[in-house]
Tab-separated table of C-alpha atoms in Angstrom:
chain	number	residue	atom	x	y	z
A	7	UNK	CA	0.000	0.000	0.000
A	8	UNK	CA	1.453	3.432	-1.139
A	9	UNK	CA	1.913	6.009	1.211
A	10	UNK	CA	0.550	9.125	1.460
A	11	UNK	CA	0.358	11.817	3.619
A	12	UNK	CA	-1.199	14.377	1.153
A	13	UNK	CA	-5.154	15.571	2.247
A	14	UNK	CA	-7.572	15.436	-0.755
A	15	UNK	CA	-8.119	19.167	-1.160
A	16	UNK	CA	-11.816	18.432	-1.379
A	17	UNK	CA	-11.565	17.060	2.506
A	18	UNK	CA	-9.629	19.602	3.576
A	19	UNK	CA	-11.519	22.170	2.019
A	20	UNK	CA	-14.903	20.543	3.230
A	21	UNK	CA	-13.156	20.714	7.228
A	22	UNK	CA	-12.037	24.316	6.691
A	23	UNK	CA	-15.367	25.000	5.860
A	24	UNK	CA	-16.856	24.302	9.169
A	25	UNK	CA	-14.513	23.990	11.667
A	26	UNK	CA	-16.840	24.961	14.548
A	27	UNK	CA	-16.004	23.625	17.985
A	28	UNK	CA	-18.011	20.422	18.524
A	29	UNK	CA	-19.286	19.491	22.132
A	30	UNK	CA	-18.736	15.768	21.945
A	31	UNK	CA	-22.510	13.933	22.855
A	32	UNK	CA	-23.314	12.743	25.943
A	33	UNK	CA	-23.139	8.852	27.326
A	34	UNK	CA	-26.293	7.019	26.006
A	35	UNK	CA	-27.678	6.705	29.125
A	36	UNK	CA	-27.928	10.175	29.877
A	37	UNK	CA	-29.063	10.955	26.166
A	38	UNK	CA	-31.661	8.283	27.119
A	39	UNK	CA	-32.809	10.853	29.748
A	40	UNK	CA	-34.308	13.072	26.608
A	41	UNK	CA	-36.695	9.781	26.122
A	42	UNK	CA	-37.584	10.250	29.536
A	43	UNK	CA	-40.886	12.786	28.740
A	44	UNK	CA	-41.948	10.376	25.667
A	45	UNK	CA	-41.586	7.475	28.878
A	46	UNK	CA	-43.838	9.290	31.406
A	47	UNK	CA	-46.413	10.181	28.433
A	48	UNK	CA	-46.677	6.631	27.562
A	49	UNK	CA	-47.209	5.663	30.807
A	50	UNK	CA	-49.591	8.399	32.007
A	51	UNK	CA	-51.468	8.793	28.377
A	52	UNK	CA	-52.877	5.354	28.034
A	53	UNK	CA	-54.997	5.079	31.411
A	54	UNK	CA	-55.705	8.265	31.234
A	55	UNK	CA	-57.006	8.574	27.349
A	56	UNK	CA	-58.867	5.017	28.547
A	57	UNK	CA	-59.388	5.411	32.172
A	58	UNK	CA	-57.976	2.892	34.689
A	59	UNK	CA	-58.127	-0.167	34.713
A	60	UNK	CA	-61.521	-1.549	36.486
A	61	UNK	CA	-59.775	-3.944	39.322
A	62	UNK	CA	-56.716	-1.458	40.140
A	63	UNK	CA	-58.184	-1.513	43.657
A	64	UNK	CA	-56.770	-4.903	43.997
A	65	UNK	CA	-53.276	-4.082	43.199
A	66	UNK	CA	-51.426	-1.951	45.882
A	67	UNK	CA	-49.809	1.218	44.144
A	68	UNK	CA	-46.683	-0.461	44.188
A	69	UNK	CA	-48.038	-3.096	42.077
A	70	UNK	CA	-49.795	-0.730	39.729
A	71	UNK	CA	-47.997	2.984	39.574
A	72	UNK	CA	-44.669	1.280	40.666
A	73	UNK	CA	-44.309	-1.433	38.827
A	74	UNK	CA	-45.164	0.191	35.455
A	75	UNK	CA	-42.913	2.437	36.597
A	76	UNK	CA	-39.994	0.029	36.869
A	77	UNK	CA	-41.090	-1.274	33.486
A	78	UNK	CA	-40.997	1.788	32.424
A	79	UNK	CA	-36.989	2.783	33.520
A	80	UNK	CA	-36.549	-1.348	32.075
A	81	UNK	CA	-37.972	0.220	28.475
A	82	UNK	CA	-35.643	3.238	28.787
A	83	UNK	CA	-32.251	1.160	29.703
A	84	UNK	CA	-33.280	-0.728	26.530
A	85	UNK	CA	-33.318	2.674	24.633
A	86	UNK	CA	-30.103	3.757	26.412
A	87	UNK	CA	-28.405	0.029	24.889
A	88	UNK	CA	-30.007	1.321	21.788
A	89	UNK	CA	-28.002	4.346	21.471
A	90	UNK	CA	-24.818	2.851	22.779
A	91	UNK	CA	-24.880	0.504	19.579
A	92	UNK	CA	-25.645	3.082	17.251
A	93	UNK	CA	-22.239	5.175	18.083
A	94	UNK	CA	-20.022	3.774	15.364
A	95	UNK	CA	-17.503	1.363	17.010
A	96	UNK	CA	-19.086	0.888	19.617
A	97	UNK	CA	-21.111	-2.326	18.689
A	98	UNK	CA	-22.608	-4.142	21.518
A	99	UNK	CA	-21.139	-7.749	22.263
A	100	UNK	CA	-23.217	-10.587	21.030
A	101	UNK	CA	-23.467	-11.305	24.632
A	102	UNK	CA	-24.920	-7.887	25.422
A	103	UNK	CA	-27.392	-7.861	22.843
A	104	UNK	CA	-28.848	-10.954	23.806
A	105	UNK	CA	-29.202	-9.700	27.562
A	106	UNK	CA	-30.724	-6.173	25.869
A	107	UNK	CA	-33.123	-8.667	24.188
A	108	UNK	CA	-33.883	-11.085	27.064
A	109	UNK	CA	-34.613	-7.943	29.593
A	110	UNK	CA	-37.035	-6.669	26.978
A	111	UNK	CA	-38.948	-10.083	27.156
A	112	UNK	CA	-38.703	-10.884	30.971
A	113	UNK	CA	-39.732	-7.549	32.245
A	114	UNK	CA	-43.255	-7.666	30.880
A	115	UNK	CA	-43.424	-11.532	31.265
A	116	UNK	CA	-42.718	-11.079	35.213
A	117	UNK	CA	-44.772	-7.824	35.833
A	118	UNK	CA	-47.895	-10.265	34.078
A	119	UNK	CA	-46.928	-13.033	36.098
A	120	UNK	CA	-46.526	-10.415	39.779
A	121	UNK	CA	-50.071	-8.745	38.233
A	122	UNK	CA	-52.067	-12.050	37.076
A	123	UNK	CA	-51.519	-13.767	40.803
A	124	UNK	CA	-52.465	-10.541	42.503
A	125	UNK	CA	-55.369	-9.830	40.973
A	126	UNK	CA	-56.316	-12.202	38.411
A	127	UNK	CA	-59.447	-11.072	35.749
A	128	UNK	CA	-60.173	-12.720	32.818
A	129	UNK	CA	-61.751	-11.453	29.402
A	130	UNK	CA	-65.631	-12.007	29.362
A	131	UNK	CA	-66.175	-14.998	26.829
A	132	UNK	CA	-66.787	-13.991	23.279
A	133	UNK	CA	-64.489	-10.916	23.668
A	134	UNK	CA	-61.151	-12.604	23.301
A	135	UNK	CA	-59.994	-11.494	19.829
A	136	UNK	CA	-62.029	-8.076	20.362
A	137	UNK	CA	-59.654	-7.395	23.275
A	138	UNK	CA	-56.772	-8.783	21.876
A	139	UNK	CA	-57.604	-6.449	19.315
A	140	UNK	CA	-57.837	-3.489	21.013
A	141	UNK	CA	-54.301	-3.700	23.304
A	142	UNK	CA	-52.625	-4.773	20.688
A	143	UNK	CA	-53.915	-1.313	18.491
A	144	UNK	CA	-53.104	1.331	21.291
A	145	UNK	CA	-49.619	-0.262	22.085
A	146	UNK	CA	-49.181	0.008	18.717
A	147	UNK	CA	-50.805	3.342	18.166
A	148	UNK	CA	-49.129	5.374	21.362
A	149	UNK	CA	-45.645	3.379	20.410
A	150	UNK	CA	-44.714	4.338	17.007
A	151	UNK	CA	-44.827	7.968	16.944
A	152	UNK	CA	-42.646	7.650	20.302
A	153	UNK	CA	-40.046	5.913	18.542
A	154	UNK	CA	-39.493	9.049	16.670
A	155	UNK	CA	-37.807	9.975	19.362
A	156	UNK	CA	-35.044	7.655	20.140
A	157	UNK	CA	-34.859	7.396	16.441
A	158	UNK	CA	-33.732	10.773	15.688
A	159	UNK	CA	-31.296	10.549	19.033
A	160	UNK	CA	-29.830	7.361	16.915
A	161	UNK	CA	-29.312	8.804	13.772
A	162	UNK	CA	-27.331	11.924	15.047
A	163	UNK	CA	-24.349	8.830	16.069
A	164	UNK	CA	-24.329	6.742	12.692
A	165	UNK	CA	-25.042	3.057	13.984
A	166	UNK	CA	-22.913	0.533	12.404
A	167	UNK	CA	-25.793	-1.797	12.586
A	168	UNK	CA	-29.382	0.459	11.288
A	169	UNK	CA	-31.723	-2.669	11.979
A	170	UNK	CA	-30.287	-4.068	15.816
A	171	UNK	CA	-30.267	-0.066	17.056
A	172	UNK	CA	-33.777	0.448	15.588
A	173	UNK	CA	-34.656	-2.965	17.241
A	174	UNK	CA	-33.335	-1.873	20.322
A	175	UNK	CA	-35.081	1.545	20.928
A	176	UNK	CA	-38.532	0.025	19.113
A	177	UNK	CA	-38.298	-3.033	21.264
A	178	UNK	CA	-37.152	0.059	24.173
A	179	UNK	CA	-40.269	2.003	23.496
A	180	UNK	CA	-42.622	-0.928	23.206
A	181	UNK	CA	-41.655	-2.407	26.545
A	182	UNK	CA	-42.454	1.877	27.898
A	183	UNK	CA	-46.086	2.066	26.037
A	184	UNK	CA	-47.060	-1.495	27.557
A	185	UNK	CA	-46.144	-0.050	31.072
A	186	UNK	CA	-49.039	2.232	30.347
A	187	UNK	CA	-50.806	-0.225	28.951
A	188	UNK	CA	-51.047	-2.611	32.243
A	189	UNK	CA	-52.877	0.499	33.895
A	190	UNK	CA	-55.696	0.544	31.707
A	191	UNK	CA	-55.867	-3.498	30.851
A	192	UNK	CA	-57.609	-5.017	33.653
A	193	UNK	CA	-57.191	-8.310	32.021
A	194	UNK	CA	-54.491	-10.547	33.174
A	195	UNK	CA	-54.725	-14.007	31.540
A	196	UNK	CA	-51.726	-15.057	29.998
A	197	UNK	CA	-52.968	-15.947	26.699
A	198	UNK	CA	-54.231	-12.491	26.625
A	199	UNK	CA	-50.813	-10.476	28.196
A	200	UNK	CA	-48.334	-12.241	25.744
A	201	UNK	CA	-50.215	-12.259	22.340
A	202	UNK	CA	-51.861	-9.206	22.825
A	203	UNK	CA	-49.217	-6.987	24.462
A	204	UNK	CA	-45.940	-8.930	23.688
A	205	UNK	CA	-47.329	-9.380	20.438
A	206	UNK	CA	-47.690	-5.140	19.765
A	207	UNK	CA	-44.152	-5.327	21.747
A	208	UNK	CA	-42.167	-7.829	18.697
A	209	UNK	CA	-44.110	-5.207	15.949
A	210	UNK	CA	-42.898	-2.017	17.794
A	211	UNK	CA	-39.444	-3.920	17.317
A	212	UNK	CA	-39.664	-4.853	13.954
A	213	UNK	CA	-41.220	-1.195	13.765
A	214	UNK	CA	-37.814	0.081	15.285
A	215	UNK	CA	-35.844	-1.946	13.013
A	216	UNK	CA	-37.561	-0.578	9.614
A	217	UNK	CA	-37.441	2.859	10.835
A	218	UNK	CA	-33.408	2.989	11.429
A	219	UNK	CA	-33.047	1.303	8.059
A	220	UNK	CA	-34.893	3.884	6.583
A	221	UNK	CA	-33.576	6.574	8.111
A	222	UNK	CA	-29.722	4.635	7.206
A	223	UNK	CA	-31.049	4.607	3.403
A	224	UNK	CA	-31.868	8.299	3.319
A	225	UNK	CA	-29.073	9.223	5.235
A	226	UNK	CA	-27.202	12.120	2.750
A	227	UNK	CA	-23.591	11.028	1.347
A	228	UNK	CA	-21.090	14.098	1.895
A	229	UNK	CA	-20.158	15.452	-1.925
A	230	UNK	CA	-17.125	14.410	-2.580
A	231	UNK	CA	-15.853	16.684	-5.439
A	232	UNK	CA	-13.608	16.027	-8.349
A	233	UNK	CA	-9.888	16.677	-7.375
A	234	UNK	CA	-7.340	18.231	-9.608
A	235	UNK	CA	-4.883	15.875	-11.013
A	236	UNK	CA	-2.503	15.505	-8.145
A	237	UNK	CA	-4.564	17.259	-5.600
A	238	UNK	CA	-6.443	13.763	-4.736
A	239	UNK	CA	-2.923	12.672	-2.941
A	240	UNK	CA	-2.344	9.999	-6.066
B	4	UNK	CA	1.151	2.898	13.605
B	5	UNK	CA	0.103	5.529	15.648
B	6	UNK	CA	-1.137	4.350	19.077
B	7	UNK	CA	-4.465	5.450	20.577
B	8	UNK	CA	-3.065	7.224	23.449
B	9	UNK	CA	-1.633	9.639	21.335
B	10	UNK	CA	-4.823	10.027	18.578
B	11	UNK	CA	-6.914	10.635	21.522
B	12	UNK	CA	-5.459	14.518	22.307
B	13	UNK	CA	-6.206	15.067	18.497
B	14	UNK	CA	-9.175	13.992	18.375
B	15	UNK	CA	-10.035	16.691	21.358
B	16	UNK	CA	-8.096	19.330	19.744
B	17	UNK	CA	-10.220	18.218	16.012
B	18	UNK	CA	-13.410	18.908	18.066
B	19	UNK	CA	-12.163	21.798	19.609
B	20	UNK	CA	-11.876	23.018	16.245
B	21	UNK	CA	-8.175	22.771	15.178
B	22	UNK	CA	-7.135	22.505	11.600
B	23	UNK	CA	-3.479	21.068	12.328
B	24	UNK	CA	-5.296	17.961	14.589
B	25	UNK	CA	-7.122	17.180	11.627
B	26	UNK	CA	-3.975	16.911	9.841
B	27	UNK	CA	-2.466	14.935	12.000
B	28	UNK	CA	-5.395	12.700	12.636
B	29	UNK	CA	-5.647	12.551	8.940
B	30	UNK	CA	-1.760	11.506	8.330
B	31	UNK	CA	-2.041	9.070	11.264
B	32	UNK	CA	-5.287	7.073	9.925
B	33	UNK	CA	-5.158	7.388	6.278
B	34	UNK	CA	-2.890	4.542	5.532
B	35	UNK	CA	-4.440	2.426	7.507
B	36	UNK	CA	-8.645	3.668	6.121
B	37	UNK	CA	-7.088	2.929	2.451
B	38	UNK	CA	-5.665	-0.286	3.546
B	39	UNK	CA	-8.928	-1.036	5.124
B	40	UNK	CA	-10.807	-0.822	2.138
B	41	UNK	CA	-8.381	-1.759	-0.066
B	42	UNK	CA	-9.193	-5.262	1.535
B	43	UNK	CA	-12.377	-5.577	0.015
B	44	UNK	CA	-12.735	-3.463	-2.647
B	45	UNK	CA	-10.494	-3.954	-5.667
B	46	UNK	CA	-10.429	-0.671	-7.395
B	47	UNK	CA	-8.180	1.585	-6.480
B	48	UNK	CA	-9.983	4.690	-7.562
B	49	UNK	CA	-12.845	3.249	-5.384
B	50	UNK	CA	-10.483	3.000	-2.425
B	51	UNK	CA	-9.297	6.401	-2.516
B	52	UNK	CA	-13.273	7.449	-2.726
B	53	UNK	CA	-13.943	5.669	-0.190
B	54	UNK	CA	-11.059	6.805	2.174
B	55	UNK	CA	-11.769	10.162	1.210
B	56	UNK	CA	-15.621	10.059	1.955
B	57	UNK	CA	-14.672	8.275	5.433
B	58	UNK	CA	-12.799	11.787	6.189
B	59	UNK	CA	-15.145	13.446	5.394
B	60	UNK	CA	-18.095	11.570	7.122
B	61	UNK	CA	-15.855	11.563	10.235
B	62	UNK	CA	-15.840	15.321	10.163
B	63	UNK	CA	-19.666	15.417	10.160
B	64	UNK	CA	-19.771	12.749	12.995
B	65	UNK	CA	-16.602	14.270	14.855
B	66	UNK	CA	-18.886	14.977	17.630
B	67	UNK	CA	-20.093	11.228	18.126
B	68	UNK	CA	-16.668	10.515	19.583
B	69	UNK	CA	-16.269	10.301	23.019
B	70	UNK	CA	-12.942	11.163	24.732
B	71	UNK	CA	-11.499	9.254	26.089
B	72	UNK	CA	-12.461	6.012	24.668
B	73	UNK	CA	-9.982	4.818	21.344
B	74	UNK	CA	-10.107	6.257	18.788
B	75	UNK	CA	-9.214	3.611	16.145
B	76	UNK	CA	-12.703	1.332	16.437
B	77	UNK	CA	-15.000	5.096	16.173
B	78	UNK	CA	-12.764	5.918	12.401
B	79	UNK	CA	-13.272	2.131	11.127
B	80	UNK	CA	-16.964	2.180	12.709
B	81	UNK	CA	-17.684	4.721	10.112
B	82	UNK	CA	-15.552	3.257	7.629
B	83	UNK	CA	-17.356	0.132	8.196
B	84	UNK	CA	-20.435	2.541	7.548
B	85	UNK	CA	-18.869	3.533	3.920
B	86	UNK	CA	-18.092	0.593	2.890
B	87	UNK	CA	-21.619	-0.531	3.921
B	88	UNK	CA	-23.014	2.395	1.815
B	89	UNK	CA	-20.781	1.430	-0.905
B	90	UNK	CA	-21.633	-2.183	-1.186
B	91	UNK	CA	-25.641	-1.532	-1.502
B	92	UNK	CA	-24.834	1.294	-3.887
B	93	UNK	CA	-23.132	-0.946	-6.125
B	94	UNK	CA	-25.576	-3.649	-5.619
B	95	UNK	CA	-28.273	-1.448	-6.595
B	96	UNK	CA	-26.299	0.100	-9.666
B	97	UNK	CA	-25.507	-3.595	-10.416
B	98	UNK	CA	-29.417	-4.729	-10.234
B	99	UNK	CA	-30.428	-1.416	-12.352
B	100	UNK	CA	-27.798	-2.452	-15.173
B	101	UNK	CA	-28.748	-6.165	-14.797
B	102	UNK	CA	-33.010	-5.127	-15.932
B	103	UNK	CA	-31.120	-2.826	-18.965
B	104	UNK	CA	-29.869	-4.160	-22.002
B	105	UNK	CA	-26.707	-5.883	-22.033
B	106	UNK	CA	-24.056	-3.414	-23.720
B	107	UNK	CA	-20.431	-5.200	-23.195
B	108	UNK	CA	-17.687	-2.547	-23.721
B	109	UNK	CA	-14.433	-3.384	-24.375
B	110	UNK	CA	-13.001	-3.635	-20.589
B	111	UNK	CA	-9.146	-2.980	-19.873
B	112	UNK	CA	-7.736	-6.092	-18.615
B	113	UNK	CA	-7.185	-5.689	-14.873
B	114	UNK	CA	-3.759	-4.717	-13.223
B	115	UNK	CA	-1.457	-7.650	-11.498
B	116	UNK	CA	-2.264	-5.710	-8.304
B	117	UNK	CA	-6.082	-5.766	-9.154
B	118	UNK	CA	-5.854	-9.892	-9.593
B	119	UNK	CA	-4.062	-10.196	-6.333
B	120	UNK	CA	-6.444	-8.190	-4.448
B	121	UNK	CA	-9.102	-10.003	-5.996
B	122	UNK	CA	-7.174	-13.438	-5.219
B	123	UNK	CA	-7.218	-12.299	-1.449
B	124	UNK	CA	-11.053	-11.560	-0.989
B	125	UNK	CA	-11.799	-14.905	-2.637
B	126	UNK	CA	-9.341	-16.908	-0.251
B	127	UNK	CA	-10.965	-14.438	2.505
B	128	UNK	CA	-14.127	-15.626	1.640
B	129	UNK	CA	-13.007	-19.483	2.197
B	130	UNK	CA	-11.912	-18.594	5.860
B	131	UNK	CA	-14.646	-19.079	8.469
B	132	UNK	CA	-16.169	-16.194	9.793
B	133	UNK	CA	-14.933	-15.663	13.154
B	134	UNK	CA	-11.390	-16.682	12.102
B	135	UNK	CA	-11.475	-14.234	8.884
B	136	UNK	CA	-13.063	-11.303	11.463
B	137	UNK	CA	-10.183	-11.562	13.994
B	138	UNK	CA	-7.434	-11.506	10.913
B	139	UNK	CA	-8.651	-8.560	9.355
B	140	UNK	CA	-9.136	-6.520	12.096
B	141	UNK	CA	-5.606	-7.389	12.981
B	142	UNK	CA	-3.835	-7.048	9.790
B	143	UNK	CA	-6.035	-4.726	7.907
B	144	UNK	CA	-7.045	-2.332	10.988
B	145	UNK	CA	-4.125	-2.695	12.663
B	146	UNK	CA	-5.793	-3.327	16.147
B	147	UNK	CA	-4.383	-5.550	18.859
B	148	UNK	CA	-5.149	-8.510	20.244
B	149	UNK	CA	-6.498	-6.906	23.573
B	150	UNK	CA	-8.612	-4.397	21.229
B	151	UNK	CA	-9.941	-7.290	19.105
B	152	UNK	CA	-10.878	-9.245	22.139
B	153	UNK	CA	-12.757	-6.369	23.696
B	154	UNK	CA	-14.720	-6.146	20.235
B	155	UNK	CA	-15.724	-9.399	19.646
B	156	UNK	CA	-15.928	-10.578	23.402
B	157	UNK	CA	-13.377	-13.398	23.802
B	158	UNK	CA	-10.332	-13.127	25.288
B	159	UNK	CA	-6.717	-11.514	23.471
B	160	UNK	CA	-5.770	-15.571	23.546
B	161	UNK	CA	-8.503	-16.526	21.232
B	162	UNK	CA	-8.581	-13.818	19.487
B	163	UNK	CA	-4.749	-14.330	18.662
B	164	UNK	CA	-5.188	-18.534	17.555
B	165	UNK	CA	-8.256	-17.391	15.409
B	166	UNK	CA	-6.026	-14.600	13.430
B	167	UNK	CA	-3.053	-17.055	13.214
B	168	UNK	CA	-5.804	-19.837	12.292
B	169	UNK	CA	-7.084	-17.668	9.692
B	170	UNK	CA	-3.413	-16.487	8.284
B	171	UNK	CA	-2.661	-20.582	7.791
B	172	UNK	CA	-5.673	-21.428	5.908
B	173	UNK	CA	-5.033	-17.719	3.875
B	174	UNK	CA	-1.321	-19.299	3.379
B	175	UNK	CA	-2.810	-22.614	1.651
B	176	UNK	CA	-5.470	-21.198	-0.017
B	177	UNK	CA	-3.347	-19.177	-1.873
B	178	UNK	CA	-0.097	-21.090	-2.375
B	179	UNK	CA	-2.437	-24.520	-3.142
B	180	UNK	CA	-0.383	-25.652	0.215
B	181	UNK	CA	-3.208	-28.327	1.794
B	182	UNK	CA	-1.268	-29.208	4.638
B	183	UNK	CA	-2.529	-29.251	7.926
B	184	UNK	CA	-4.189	-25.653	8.141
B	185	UNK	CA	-6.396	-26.360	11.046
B	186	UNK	CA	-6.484	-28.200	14.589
């Protein structure tokens, strides 16, 4: 491989042009922190756009208000891992990903578990699909437009890997909208919790993951002019 | 090689806004971007594209890095960025021409240094994955064992036997050596 020392003139002339000081951005975790108003609305909107749910009388407000809260900060650690991968070089381990991933699964699992012993309800018969239905649309629906959010965050860095940091903040935000979700669901039946709400959870993912490709596609290429013979460093 | 220690001052002065730790960032990586590339893609011209457009993408990212973590894996994190750009560019330039009609132009026949390059990727290709990640980012990035470990989460050890694993089956693919290139 030659050596050569010479700048193109069209990089250097590209730097000169804005040399601004940069302030260099902050760890993921705290950037996380700017998700932290879409978290609260996700988790205050839905009961209160639906109303509470009907048996929240028999959960102690450490079993409602604080465990969706806890979801809640479980949804925005996934968005913080989300941002950590999409600073280039800083891939997360294939160890770390599948923790990211497993979290994102056992938190809601465990809170339906905790919720469906302490105060169990099941869906009237003949409205099983109806109220599949309807979680399933309002995750979905309250989700999406939050994942605007982390997604802009994640294209400022330039993620090495568009579809696992779009995963991670979709997958991020879906776990934070079904914390708001479990306040206005009264129903707590397995079946129910993981097709209806895990299943809006996997499309907020795949969601995520479309989004950051997307937004990786239309990403703008710097112009990189023609250099003088000589003035390319060849 | 420059070591990270000393890129990481440059890198602060570069976002501070200093032309001459640009320079110096740019003398210190350059080599090493164009070698990068020069791995996998096996036009020249392309190479020096690419290098350049990795400069200049790291100037509009230059505030992603984070002092004072190394800066060696941010550059080749957006190089790895370029190249991906590159490589669905062409495949999409290459699907566009595939649905036109077939024009064949009289093509230059490719340089010795072209062939070998091309040689390389192809025995590359061969090695298995984990082996053929460790050697490149060794010989082509220029990153130690310690840094390749950290990366792909084994220890420097393994990450050491896989490179030298993957230089020994590289040495018989392309000598036609089958001796024993594996344990």
């Amino acid at each position: 491989m030659m050596s050569d020392h010479m700048i193109p003139a069209a990089v250097l002339d590209e730097v000169r042009r804005d040399l601004r000081p940069v302030r260099p951005l902050a760890a993921p975790l705290v950037r996380a922190l700017i998700v932290l108003p879409v978290g609260i609305a996700l988790l205050a909107g839905l009961p209160l756009s639906w109303g509470l749910r009907r048996n929240i009388g028999e959960l102690a407000p450490w079993a409602s208000w604080g465990l969706s809260g806890l979801e809640s900060l479980a949804g925005l650690l996934i968005v913080g891992a989300a941002l950590s991968e999409a600073v280039p070089g800083r891939r997360l381990s294939a160890r770390a990903v599948t923790l990211t991933l497993l979290a994102g699964a056992l938190v809601p699992a465990a809170l339906m578990l905790i919720t469906s012993w302490l105060a169990p309800a099941e869906e009237p018969p003949g409205v099983t699909v109806r109220f599949a239905i309807e979680c399933f649309d309002q995750i979905l629906l309250w989700a999406m437009p939050a994942v605007a959010v982390p997604a802009w965050l994640a294209a400022r860095a330039w993620p090495e890997r568009p579809a696992v940091a779009g995963a991670f903040y979709g997958l991020g935000t879906g776990v934070m909208a079904d914390a708001g979700a479990r306040l206005f669901c009264w129903v707590s039946s397995p079946l129910h919790v993981l097709l209806s709400h895990g299943g809006a959870i996997v499309a907020v993912t795949i969601g995520g993951a479309f989004v950051a490709t997307l937004v990786d596609r239309w990403r703008p290429r710097p112009r990189v002019r023609a250099s003088a013979p000589g003035q390319d460093g060849s | 090689m420059a070591g990270d220690e000393r890129l990481v001052p440059l890198m602060i002065a570069y976002q501070a806004g200093r032309i001459d730790a640009f320079e110096a960032l740019h003398l210190a990586l350059a080599d090493d971007v164009r070698r990068f590339f020069a791995a996998s893609v096996p036009e020249p011209s392309a190479v020096r594209d690419l290098a350049q457009q990795t400069f200049l993408e790291l100037h509009r990212a230059r505030h992603t890095y984070r002092p004072p973590r190394p800066v060696r894996p941010w550059v080749f994190g957006i190089a790895v960025n370029v190249r991906r750009r590159h490589r669905r560019e062409a495949m999409s330039r290459a699907r566009r021409e595939a649905d036109a009609p077939a024009v064949m132009a009289d093509a230059p026949a490719p340089s010795p240094d072209v062939v070998g390059t091309v040689a390389i990727r192809r025995a590359l290709e061969q090695i298995p994955a984990g082996r053929r990640r460790a050697w490149i980012l060794h010989h082509v990035h220029g990153f130690s064992f310690e840094e390749i470990g950290a990366r792909l989460g084994i220890g420097a050890g393994a990450a050491k036997l896989r490179s030298s694993r993957a230089m020994r089956g590289l040495r018989a693919l392309l000598t036609g050596d089958r001796g024993r290139d594996d344990e």
